[in-house]
Coordinates of N, CA and C in Angstrom, one line a residue:
M337 N -2.5 53.9 75.0 CA -3.5 53.9 74.0 C -3.9 52.5 73.6
G338 N -5.2 52.3 73.4 CA -5.7 51.0 73.1 C -5.7 50.7 71.6
Q339 N -6.2 49.5 71.3 CA -6.3 49.1 69.9 C -7.4 49.9 69.2
A340 N -7.2 50.2 67.9 CA -8.2 50.9 67.1 C -9.4 50.1 66.9
L341 N -10.6 50.6 67.4 CA -11.9 49.9 67.2 C -12.6 50.5 66.0
L342 N -12.2 51.7 65.6 CA -12.8 52.4 64.5 C -11.8 53.1 63.7
R343 N -11.7 52.9 62.5 CA -10.7 53.6 61.6 C -11.4 54.0 60.3
V344 N -11.5 55.2 60.0 CA -12.1 55.7 58.8 C -11.1 56.5 58.0
H345 N -11.1 56.3 56.7 CA -10.3 57.2 55.8 C -10.9 57.4 54.5
G346 N -10.8 58.6 54.0 CA -11.3 58.9 52.7 C -12.8 58.9 52.6
L347 N -13.5 59.0 53.7 CA -15.0 58.9 53.7 C -15.6 60.1 53.1
A348 N -16.5 59.8 52.2 CA -17.3 60.9 51.5 C -18.7 60.5 51.3
K349 N -19.6 61.5 51.5 CA -21.0 61.3 51.3 C -21.7 62.6 50.8
G350 N -22.5 62.5 49.9 CA -23.3 63.6 49.4 C -24.7 63.2 49.1
F351 N -25.5 64.2 48.9 CA -26.9 64.0 48.6 C -27.3 64.8 47.4
R352 N -28.3 64.3 46.6 CA -28.7 65.0 45.4 C -29.9 65.9 45.8
S353 N -29.8 67.1 45.2 CA -31.0 68.0 45.3 C -31.3 68.5 43.9
G354 N -32.3 67.9 43.3 CA -32.5 68.1 41.9 C -31.4 67.6 41.1
S355 N -30.8 68.4 40.3 CA -29.7 68.0 39.5 C -28.3 68.3 40.1
E356 N -28.4 68.9 41.3 CA -27.1 69.2 42.0 C -26.7 68.2 43.1
Q357 N -25.5 67.9 43.1 CA -24.9 67.0 44.1 C -24.4 67.9 45.3
I358 N -24.9 67.7 46.5 CA -24.5 68.5 47.6 C -23.5 67.6 48.5
P359 N -22.3 68.0 48.6 CA -21.3 67.2 49.4 C -21.6 67.5 50.9
V360 N -21.6 66.4 51.7 CA -21.8 66.6 53.1 C -20.5 66.3 53.9
L361 N -19.9 65.2 53.5 CA -18.6 64.8 54.0 C -17.6 64.5 52.9
A362 N -16.4 65.0 53.1 CA -15.4 64.8 52.0 C -14.1 64.5 52.6
D363 N -13.5 63.3 52.2 CA -12.2 62.9 52.6 C -12.0 62.9 54.1
L364 N -13.0 62.4 54.9 CA -12.9 62.4 56.3 C -12.0 61.2 56.8
A365 N -11.2 61.5 57.8 CA -10.3 60.5 58.4 C -10.6 60.6 59.9
L366 N -10.6 59.4 60.6 CA -10.9 59.4 62.0 C -10.5 58.0 62.5
T367 N -9.9 58.1 63.7 CA -9.5 56.8 64.4 C -10.0 57.0 65.9
L368 N -10.7 55.9 66.3 CA -11.1 55.9 67.7 C -10.6 54.5 68.3
N369 N -9.8 54.7 69.3 CA -9.1 53.5 70.0 C -10.0 53.0 71.1
Q370 N -9.7 51.7 71.4 CA -10.4 51.1 72.6 C -10.2 51.9 73.8
G371 N -11.3 52.2 74.5 CA -11.2 53.0 75.8 C -11.4 54.5 75.6
E372 N -11.4 54.9 74.3 CA -11.5 56.4 74.1 C -13.0 56.7 73.8
S373 N -13.3 57.9 74.1 CA -14.7 58.4 73.7 C -14.5 59.7 72.9
M374 N -15.5 60.1 72.2 CA -15.4 61.3 71.4 C -16.8 62.0 71.4
A375 N -16.7 63.3 71.3 CA -17.9 64.1 71.2 C -17.9 64.7 69.8
L376 N -19.1 64.6 69.1 CA -19.2 65.1 67.8 C -20.1 66.3 67.8
M377 N -19.6 67.5 67.5 CA -20.3 68.7 67.7 C -20.3 69.5 66.3
G378 N -21.3 70.2 66.1 CA -21.4 71.1 64.9 C -22.7 71.7 64.7
R379 N -22.8 72.6 63.8 CA -24.1 73.3 63.6 C -25.1 72.3 62.8
S380 N -26.3 72.6 62.9 CA -27.3 71.9 62.2 C -27.0 71.8 60.7
G381 N -27.0 70.6 60.1 CA -26.7 70.5 58.7 C -25.3 70.3 58.4
S382 N -24.4 70.2 59.4 CA -23.0 70.0 59.2 C -22.5 68.6 58.9
G383 N -23.4 67.6 59.0 CA -23.1 66.2 58.7 C -22.9 65.3 59.9
K384 N -23.3 65.7 61.1 CA -23.1 64.9 62.3 C -24.0 63.6 62.1
S385 N -25.3 63.8 61.9 CA -26.1 62.6 61.7 C -25.7 61.7 60.6
T386 N -25.3 62.3 59.5 CA -24.9 61.6 58.3 C -23.7 60.7 58.7
L387 N -22.7 61.3 59.4 CA -21.6 60.5 59.8 C -22.0 59.4 60.7
L388 N -22.8 59.6 61.7 CA -23.2 58.5 62.6 C -24.0 57.5 61.8
N389 N -24.8 57.8 60.9 CA -25.5 56.8 60.1 C -24.6 56.0 59.2
L390 N -23.5 56.6 58.8 CA -22.5 55.9 58.0 C -21.7 54.9 59.0
L391 N -21.4 55.4 60.2 CA -20.6 54.6 61.1 C -21.4 53.4 61.7
C392 N -22.7 53.4 61.5 CA -23.5 52.2 62.0 C -24.1 51.5 60.9
G393 N -23.8 51.9 59.6 CA -24.2 51.1 58.5 C -25.6 51.4 58.0
L394 N -26.2 52.5 58.5 CA -27.6 52.8 58.1 C -27.6 53.5 56.7
E395 N -26.5 54.1 56.3 CA -26.3 54.7 55.0 C -25.0 54.2 54.5
H396 N -24.9 54.2 53.1 CA -23.6 53.7 52.4 C -22.8 55.0 52.0
P397 N -21.5 54.9 52.2 CA -20.7 56.1 51.8 C -20.6 56.1 50.2
D398 N -20.3 57.3 49.7 CA -20.0 57.4 48.3 C -18.6 56.9 48.0
A399 N -17.7 57.1 49.0 CA -16.3 56.7 48.8 C -15.7 56.5 50.2
G400 N -14.6 55.9 50.3 CA -13.9 55.8 51.6 C -14.0 54.4 52.2
V401 N -13.3 54.2 53.3 CA -13.3 52.9 54.0 C -13.6 53.1 55.4
I402 N -14.4 52.2 56.0 CA -14.7 52.2 57.4 C -14.3 50.8 57.9
D403 N -13.3 50.8 58.9 CA -12.9 49.6 59.6 C -13.5 49.7 61.0
I404 N -14.3 48.7 61.3 CA -15.0 48.8 62.7 C -15.0 47.4 63.3
D405 N -14.4 47.3 64.4 CA -14.4 46.1 65.2 C -14.0 44.8 64.3
G406 N -13.0 45.0 63.5 CA -12.5 43.9 62.7 C -13.2 43.7 61.4
Q407 N -14.2 44.5 61.1 CA -14.9 44.4 59.8 C -14.5 45.5 58.9
H408 N -14.4 45.2 57.6 CA -13.9 46.2 56.6 C -15.0 46.5 55.7
F409 N -15.4 47.8 55.5 CA -16.4 48.2 54.6 C -15.8 49.3 53.7
D410 N -15.9 49.0 52.4 CA -15.3 49.8 51.4 C -16.4 50.5 50.6
G411 N -16.5 51.8 50.6 CA -17.6 52.5 49.9 C -17.6 52.3 48.4
S412 N -16.4 52.0 47.9 CA -16.3 51.9 46.4 C -16.8 50.5 45.9
Q413 N -17.2 49.6 46.8 CA -17.6 48.3 46.4 C -19.2 48.2 46.5
A414 N -19.8 49.1 45.7 CA -21.3 49.2 45.6 C -21.9 47.8 45.2
H415 N -21.2 47.0 44.4 CA -21.7 45.7 44.0 C -21.9 44.8 45.1
D416 N -21.2 45.0 46.2 CA -21.2 44.1 47.4 C -22.1 44.6 48.5
R417 N -23.0 45.5 48.2 CA -23.8 46.2 49.3 C -24.7 45.2 50.1
R418 N -25.2 44.2 49.4 CA -26.1 43.3 50.1 C -25.3 42.5 51.2
A419 N -24.1 42.1 50.9 CA -23.2 41.4 51.9 C -22.8 42.3 53.0
Q420 N -22.5 43.6 52.6 CA -22.1 44.6 53.6 C -23.2 44.9 54.5
S421 N -24.5 45.0 54.0 CA -25.6 45.2 54.8 C -25.9 44.1 55.8
R422 N -25.6 42.9 55.4 CA -25.8 41.8 56.4 C -24.7 41.9 57.5
C423 N -23.5 42.2 57.1 CA -22.4 42.4 58.1 C -22.8 43.6 59.1
W424 N -23.3 44.7 58.5 CA -23.7 45.8 59.4 C -24.8 45.4 60.3
A425 N -25.8 44.6 59.8 CA -26.9 44.2 60.7 C -26.4 43.4 61.8
D426 N -25.4 42.5 61.6 CA -24.8 41.6 62.6 C -24.1 42.5 63.7
L427 N -23.3 43.5 63.2 CA -22.6 44.4 64.1 C -23.6 45.2 65.0
R428 N -24.7 45.7 64.4 CA -25.7 46.5 65.1 C -26.4 45.6 66.2
R429 N -26.6 44.3 65.8 CA -27.2 43.4 66.8 C -26.3 43.1 67.9
Q430 N -25.0 42.9 67.7 CA -24.1 42.4 68.7 C -23.2 43.4 69.3
R431 N -22.8 44.5 68.6 CA -21.7 45.3 69.1 C -21.9 46.8 69.1
I432 N -22.9 47.3 68.3 CA -23.1 48.7 68.1 C -24.4 49.1 68.8
G433 N -24.4 50.0 69.7 CA -25.6 50.6 70.2 C -26.0 51.9 69.6
V434 N -27.2 52.0 69.1 CA -27.6 53.2 68.4 C -28.7 53.9 69.2
V435 N -28.6 55.1 69.5 CA -29.7 55.9 70.2 C -30.1 57.0 69.2
F436 N -31.3 56.9 68.7 CA -31.8 57.8 67.7 C -32.3 59.1 68.4
Q437 N -32.4 60.1 67.6 CA -32.9 61.4 68.1 C -34.4 61.2 68.5
D438 N -35.2 60.5 67.7 CA -36.5 60.2 68.0 C -36.6 58.8 68.7
A439 N -37.6 58.7 69.7 CA -37.7 57.5 70.4 C -38.2 56.4 69.5
N440 N -37.6 55.2 69.7 CA -37.9 54.0 68.9 C -38.4 52.9 69.8
L441 N -39.2 53.3 70.7 CA -39.8 52.3 71.7 C -41.2 51.9 71.2
M442 N -41.5 50.7 71.5 CA -42.8 50.2 71.2 C -43.8 50.7 72.2
P443 N -44.8 51.6 71.8 CA -45.7 52.2 72.7 C -46.6 51.3 73.5
A444 N -46.9 50.1 73.0 CA -47.8 49.2 73.7 C -47.0 48.3 74.6
M445 N -45.7 48.5 74.8 CA -44.9 47.7 75.7 C -44.3 48.5 76.8
S446 N -44.1 47.9 77.9 CA -43.4 48.6 79.0 C -42.0 48.9 78.7
L447 N -41.3 49.8 79.5 CA -39.9 50.0 79.3 C -39.1 48.7 79.4
L448 N -39.4 47.9 80.4 CA -38.7 46.7 80.6 C -38.9 45.7 79.4
D449 N -40.2 45.6 78.9 CA -40.4 44.7 77.8 C -39.7 45.2 76.5
N450 N -39.6 46.6 76.4 CA -38.9 47.1 75.2 C -37.4 46.7 75.3
V451 N -36.8 46.8 76.5 CA -35.4 46.4 76.7 C -35.2 44.9 76.5
R452 N -36.2 44.1 77.0 CA -36.1 42.7 76.8 C -36.2 42.3 75.3
L453 N -37.1 43.0 74.6 CA -37.2 42.7 73.2 C -35.9 43.0 72.4
R454 N -35.2 44.1 72.8 CA -33.9 44.5 72.1 C -32.9 43.4 72.5
A455 N -32.9 42.9 73.7 CA -31.9 41.9 74.1 C -32.1 40.6 73.3
R456 N -33.4 40.2 73.2 CA -33.7 39.0 72.4 C -33.3 39.2 70.9
L457 N -33.6 40.3 70.3 CA -33.2 40.6 68.9 C -31.7 40.5 68.7
A458 N -31.0 40.9 69.8 CA -29.5 40.8 69.7 C -29.0 39.4 70.1
G459 N -29.9 38.4 70.3 CA -29.5 37.1 70.6 C -28.9 37.0 72.1
Q460 N -29.3 37.9 72.9 CA -28.8 37.9 74.3 C -29.9 37.4 75.3
D461 N -29.4 37.0 76.4 CA -30.3 36.6 77.5 C -31.0 37.9 78.0
D462 N -32.3 37.8 78.3 CA -33.0 39.0 78.7 C -33.2 39.0 80.2
L463 N -32.6 38.1 81.0 CA -32.8 38.0 82.4 C -32.2 39.2 83.2
G464 N -31.2 39.8 82.7 CA -30.6 40.9 83.4 C -31.1 42.3 83.1
C465 N -32.1 42.4 82.3 CA -32.6 43.7 81.8 C -33.0 44.6 82.9
L466 N -33.7 44.1 83.9 CA -34.2 44.9 85.0 C -33.0 45.5 85.8
A467 N -32.0 44.6 86.0 CA -30.7 45.1 86.7 C -30.1 46.2 85.9
W468 N -30.1 46.1 84.6 CA -29.5 47.2 83.8 C -30.3 48.5 84.0
L469 N -31.6 48.4 84.0 CA -32.4 49.6 84.2 C -32.1 50.2 85.6
E470 N -31.9 49.4 86.5 CA -31.6 49.8 87.9 C -30.3 50.5 87.9
R471 N -29.3 49.9 87.2 CA -27.9 50.5 87.2 C -28.0 51.9 86.5
L472 N -28.9 52.1 85.6 CA -29.1 53.4 84.9 C -29.9 54.4 85.8
G473 N -30.4 53.9 86.9 CA -31.3 54.8 87.8 C -32.7 54.9 87.3
I474 N -33.2 54.0 86.4 CA -34.5 54.1 86.0 C -35.3 52.8 86.2
G475 N -34.9 52.0 87.1 CA -35.5 50.7 87.4 C -37.0 50.9 87.9
A476 N -37.2 52.1 88.6 CA -38.6 52.3 89.0 C -39.6 52.6 87.9
L477 N -39.0 52.9 86.7 CA -39.9 53.1 85.5 C -40.1 51.9 84.7
A478 N -39.7 50.7 85.1 CA -39.7 49.5 84.3 C -41.1 49.1 83.8
D479 N -42.1 49.4 84.6 CA -43.4 49.0 84.2 C -44.2 50.1 83.5
R480 N -43.6 51.2 83.3 CA -44.3 52.3 82.6 C -44.2 52.1 81.1
F481 N -45.1 52.8 80.4 CA -45.1 52.8 79.0 C -44.5 54.1 78.4
P482 N -43.9 54.0 77.2 CA -43.2 55.2 76.7 C -44.1 56.4 76.6

């Protein structure tokens, strides 16, 4: 078993509907070790997207702690959200890959240029982007537009 890359405990998130607070996640605990993978399954509305948004810093938890790749995020520290948002942005740029349900590609750019842009935004060299597309079996699509 590898080192824990992700550890979550006491995670809670709810949304307001009018005057009613609707709980989505309550007291969630989760550990994912280096080298492990996990499938997240459930019915529509069960909280899968909410959990993923929390785990990549796109939403803030109401309570609980997320430790990811050596960074500690405490949902009870709402006063420190700006600093936490900067840390999450750095993690997403360098260590976390997010694939959204809807395509987030620039329609006026080729597939290769979209990948190059993402590499540059992450502060990475963009010279190997075509090789990555080829490894994924989509190198022939490099010059196509989304």
